[in-house]
Coordinates of C-alpha atoms in Angstrom, one line a residue:
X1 CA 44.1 89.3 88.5
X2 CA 45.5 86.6 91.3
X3 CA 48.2 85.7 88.8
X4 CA 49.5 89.4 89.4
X5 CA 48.9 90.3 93.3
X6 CA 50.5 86.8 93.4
X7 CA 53.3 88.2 91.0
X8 CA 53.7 91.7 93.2
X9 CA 53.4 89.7 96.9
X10 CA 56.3 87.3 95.0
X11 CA 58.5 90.7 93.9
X12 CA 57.8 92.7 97.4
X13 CA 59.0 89.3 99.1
X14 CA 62.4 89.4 96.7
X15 CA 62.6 93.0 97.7
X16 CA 62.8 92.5 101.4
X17 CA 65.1 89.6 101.4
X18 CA 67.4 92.0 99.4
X19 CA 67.4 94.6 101.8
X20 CA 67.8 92.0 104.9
X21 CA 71.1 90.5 102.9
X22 CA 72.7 93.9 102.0
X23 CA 71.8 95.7 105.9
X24 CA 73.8 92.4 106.9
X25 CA 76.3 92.8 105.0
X26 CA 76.7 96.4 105.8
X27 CA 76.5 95.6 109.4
X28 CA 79.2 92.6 108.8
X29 CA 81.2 95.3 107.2
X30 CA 80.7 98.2 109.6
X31 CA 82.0 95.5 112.3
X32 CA 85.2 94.3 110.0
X33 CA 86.0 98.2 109.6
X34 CA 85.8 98.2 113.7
X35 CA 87.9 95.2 114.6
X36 CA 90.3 96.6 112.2
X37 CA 90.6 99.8 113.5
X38 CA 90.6 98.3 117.1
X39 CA 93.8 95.8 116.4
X40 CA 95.7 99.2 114.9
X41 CA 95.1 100.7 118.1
X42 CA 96.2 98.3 119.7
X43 CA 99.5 97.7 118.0
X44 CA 100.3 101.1 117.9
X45 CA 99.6 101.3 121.8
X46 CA 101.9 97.8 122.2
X47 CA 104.6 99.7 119.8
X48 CA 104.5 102.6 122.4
X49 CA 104.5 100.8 125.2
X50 CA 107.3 98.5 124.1
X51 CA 109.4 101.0 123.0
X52 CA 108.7 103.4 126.6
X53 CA 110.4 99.8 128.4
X54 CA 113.2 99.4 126.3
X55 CA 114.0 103.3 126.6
X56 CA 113.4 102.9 130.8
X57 CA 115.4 99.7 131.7
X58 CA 118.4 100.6 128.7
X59 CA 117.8 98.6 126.1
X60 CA 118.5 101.1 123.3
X61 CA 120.4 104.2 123.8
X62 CA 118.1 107.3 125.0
X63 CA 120.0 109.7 123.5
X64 CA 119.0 108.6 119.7
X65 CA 116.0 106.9 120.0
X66 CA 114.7 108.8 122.6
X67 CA 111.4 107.4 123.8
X68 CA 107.0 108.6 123.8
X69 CA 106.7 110.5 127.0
X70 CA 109.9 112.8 126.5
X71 CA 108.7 112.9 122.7
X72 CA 105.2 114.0 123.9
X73 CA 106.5 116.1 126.6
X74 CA 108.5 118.3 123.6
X75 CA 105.8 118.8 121.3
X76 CA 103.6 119.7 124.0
X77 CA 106.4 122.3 125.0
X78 CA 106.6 123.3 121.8
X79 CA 102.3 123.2 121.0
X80 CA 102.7 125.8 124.3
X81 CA 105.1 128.4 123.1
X82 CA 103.4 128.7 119.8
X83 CA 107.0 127.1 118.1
X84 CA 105.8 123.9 116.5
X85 CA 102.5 125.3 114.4
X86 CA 104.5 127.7 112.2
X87 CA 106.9 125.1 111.0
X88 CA 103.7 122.8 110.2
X89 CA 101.6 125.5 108.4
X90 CA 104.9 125.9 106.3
X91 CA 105.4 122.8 105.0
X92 CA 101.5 121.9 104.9
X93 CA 101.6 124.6 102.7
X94 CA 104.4 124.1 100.5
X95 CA 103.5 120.2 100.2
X96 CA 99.3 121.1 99.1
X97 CA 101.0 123.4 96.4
X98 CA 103.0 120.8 95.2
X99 CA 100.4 118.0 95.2
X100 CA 98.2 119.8 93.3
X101 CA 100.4 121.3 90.9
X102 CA 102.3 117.8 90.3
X103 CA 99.0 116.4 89.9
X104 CA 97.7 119.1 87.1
X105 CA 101.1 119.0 85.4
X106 CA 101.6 115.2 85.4
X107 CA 98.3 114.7 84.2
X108 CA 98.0 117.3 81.1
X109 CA 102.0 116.2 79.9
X110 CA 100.1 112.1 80.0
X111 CA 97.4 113.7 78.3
X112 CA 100.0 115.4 75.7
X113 CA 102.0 112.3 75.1
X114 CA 98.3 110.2 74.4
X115 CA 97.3 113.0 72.2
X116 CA 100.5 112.5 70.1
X117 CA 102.1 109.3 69.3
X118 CA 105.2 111.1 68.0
X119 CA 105.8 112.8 70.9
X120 CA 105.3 110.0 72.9
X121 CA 107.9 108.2 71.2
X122 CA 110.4 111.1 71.3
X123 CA 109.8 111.8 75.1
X124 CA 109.9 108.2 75.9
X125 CA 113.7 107.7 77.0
X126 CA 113.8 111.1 78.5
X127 CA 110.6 110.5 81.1
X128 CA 112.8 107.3 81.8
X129 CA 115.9 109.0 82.8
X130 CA 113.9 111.7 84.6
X131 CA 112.7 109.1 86.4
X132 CA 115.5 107.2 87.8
X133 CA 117.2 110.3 88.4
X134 CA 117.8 110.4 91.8
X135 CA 116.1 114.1 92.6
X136 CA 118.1 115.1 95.7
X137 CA 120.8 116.2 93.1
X138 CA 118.8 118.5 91.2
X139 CA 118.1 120.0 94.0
X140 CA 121.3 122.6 94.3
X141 CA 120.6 123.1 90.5
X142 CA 116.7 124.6 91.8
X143 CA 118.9 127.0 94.2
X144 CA 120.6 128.2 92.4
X145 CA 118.5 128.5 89.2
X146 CA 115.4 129.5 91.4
X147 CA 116.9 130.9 94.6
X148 CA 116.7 129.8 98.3
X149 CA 113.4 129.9 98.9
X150 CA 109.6 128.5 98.2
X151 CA 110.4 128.3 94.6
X152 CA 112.9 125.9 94.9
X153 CA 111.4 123.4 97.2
X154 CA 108.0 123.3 94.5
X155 CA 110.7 122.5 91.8
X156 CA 112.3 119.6 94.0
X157 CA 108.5 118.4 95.0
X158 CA 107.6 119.0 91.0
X159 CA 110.6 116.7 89.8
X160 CA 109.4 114.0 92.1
X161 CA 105.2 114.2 91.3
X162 CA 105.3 115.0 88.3
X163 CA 106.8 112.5 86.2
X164 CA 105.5 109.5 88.4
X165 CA 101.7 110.9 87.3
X166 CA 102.4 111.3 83.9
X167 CA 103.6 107.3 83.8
X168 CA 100.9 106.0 85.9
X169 CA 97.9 108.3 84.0
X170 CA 99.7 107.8 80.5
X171 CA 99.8 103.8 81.5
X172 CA 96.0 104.0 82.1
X173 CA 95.6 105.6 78.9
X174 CA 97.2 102.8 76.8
X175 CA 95.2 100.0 79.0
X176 CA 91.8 101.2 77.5
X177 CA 90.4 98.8 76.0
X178 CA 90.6 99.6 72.1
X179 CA 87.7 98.1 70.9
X180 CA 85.7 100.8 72.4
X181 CA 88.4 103.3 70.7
X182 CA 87.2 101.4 67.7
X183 CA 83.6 101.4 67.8
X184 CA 83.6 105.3 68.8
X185 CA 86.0 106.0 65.4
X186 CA 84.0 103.7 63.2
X187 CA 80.8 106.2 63.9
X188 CA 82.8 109.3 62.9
X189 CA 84.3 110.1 66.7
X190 CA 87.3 112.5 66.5
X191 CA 90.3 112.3 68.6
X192 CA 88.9 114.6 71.1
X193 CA 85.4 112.5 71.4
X194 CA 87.5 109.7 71.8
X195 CA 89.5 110.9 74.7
X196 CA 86.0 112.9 76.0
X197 CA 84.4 109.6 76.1
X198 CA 86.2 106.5 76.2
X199 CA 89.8 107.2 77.5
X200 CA 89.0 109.8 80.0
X201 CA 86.3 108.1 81.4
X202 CA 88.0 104.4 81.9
X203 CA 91.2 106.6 83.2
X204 CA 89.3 108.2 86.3
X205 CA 89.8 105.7 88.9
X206 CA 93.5 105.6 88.2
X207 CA 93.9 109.5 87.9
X208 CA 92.0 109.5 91.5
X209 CA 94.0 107.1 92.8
X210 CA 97.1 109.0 91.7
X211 CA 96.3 111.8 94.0
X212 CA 96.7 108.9 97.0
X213 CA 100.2 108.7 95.6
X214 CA 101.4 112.3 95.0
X215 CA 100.1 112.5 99.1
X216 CA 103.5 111.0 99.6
X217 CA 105.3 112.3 96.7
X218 CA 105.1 115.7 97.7
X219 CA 105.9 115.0 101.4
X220 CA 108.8 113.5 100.1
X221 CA 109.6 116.5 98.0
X222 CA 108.8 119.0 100.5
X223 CA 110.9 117.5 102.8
X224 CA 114.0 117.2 101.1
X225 CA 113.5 120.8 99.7
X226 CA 113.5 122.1 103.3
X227 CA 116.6 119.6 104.0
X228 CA 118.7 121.9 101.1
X229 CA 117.6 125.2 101.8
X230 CA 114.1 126.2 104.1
X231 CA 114.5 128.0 107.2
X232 CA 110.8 127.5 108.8
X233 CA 109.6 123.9 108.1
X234 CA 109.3 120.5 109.4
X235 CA 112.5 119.3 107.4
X236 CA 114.3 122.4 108.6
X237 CA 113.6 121.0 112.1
X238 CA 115.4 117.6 111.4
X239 CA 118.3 118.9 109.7
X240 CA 118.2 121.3 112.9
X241 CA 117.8 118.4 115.5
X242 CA 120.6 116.8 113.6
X243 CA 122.9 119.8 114.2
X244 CA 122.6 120.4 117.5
X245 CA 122.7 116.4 118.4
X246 CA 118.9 116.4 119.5
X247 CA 117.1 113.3 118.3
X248 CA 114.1 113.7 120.3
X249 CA 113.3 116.5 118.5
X250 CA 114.3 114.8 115.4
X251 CA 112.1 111.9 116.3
X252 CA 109.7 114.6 117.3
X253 CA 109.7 116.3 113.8
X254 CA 109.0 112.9 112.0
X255 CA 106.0 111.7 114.3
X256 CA 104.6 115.2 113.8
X257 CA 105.0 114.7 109.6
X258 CA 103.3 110.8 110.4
X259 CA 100.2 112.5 111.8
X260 CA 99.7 115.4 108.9
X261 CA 100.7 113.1 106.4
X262 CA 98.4 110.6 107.3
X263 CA 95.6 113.1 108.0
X264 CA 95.8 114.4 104.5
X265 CA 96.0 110.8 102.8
X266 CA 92.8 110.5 104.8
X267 CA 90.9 113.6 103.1
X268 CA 92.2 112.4 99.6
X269 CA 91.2 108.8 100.1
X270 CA 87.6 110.3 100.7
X271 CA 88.0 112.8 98.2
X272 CA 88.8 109.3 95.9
X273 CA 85.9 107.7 97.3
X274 CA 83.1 110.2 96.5
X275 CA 84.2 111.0 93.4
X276 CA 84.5 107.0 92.4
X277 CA 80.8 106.7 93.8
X278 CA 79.4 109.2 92.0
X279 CA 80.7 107.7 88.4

């Protein structure tokens, strides 16, 4: 009977030295994640400044580099007259359709080509030379295939995501390790129970970490759509600012696209990290 409250008193003492060492480590982390968010500040604030002197005493040229408070002072203009939200709704839009259809489509042709050795063999050399395509130049093909519109600035943000998923999920696929492929075929697994639990399953933190990829993809896409043929967008406003020899709004246009782009990133890096935490 000692022998076991001393056993318990021995375990409960285990326990809270446990819990001390991991609240300290959170805490030590919680105060990493602070300091590290306090030097970006800071180096963003120093890039600002820097770049605010360098406009004021003529170190670079004004007229194409512009400089923060005339940039802020435009989009605030522009926040004002209601011009600068339609333009982002658009291409928010157009680039969340894209994401998620490059995603879907790059994911189901990797899981194709796994399914299929054949095929993967005869796809091979053609995913290739998709892929170093350059995809600006398809893009008057999309016009006039698809039209001037939404339809062809998917395509151009399709021919971007989708092929760079299918190689990084199909490359996840092959990495398995296939002694578990093994061990699930030697007790009578099928193809499908393979995928269902051995492929699929070691695949899903690369799949989720695609989606932090096609973030930029599509942004990419979306953008250079909108440089060939969008009237309303965020790229028509570059090509606009271009025209008309107005870099701030130019440089405008891009800082607006930094904050979006890196505010959806943001939601899908959660998105990754739930979804990884509650594997």
């Amino acid at each position: 009977m000692e022998n076991q409250r001393q056993s318990a008193k021995h375990i409960a003492t285990e326990d809270s030295l446990t819990k001390k060492v991991h609240e300290r480590f959170a805490q030590a982390k919680k105060r990493e994640t602070k300091q590290v968010r306090l030097v970006q500040l800071i180096i963003l604030l120093v890039f600002f400044a820097l770049w605010e002197v360098a406009a004021r005493l003529k170190w670079i040229d004004v007229l194409l580099f512009s400089y923060p408070t005339k940039v802020f002072k435009l989009l605030w203009d522009k926040l004002l007259d209601g011009s600068l939200l339609p333009h982002v709704g658009v291409t928010v839009v157009e680039t969340i359709i894209g994401f998620v259809l490059g995603t879907l489509f790059g994911t189901a042709l990797a899981v194709v080509i796994w399914w299929s050795p054949f095929l993967s063999r005869v796809l091979d050399p053609y995913i290739v030379v998709l892929n170093s395509m350059p995809k600006v130049a398809l893009g008057p093909l999309f016009i006039v295939g698809l039209g001037p519109g939404l339809l062809s600035i998917i395509a151009t943000t399709l021919s971007i995501t989708v092929i760079i998923t299918t190689l990084v999920v199909y490359g996840s696929f092959k990495e398995v390790d296939q002694n578990y492929v093994k061990v699930v075929s030697l007790f009578g697994g099928t193809k499908r129970t393979v995928f269902q639990k051995v492929i699929l399953p070691a695949s899903f933190p690369a799949i989720v970490s695609t989606l932090k990829v096609n973030v930029g993809l599509a942004w990419i896409g979306v953008i250079v759509g909108e440089f060939l043929v969008s009237q309303m967008g965020l790229g028509y406003l570059i090509i606009y600012g271009f025209q008309v020899f107005n870099f701030t709004l130019v440089i405008s246009t891009l800082f607006v696209i930094a904050i979006v782009a890196t505010f959806m990133y943001q939601i899908v890096s959660n998105l990754e990290k739930r979804l990884t935490k509650h594997r």
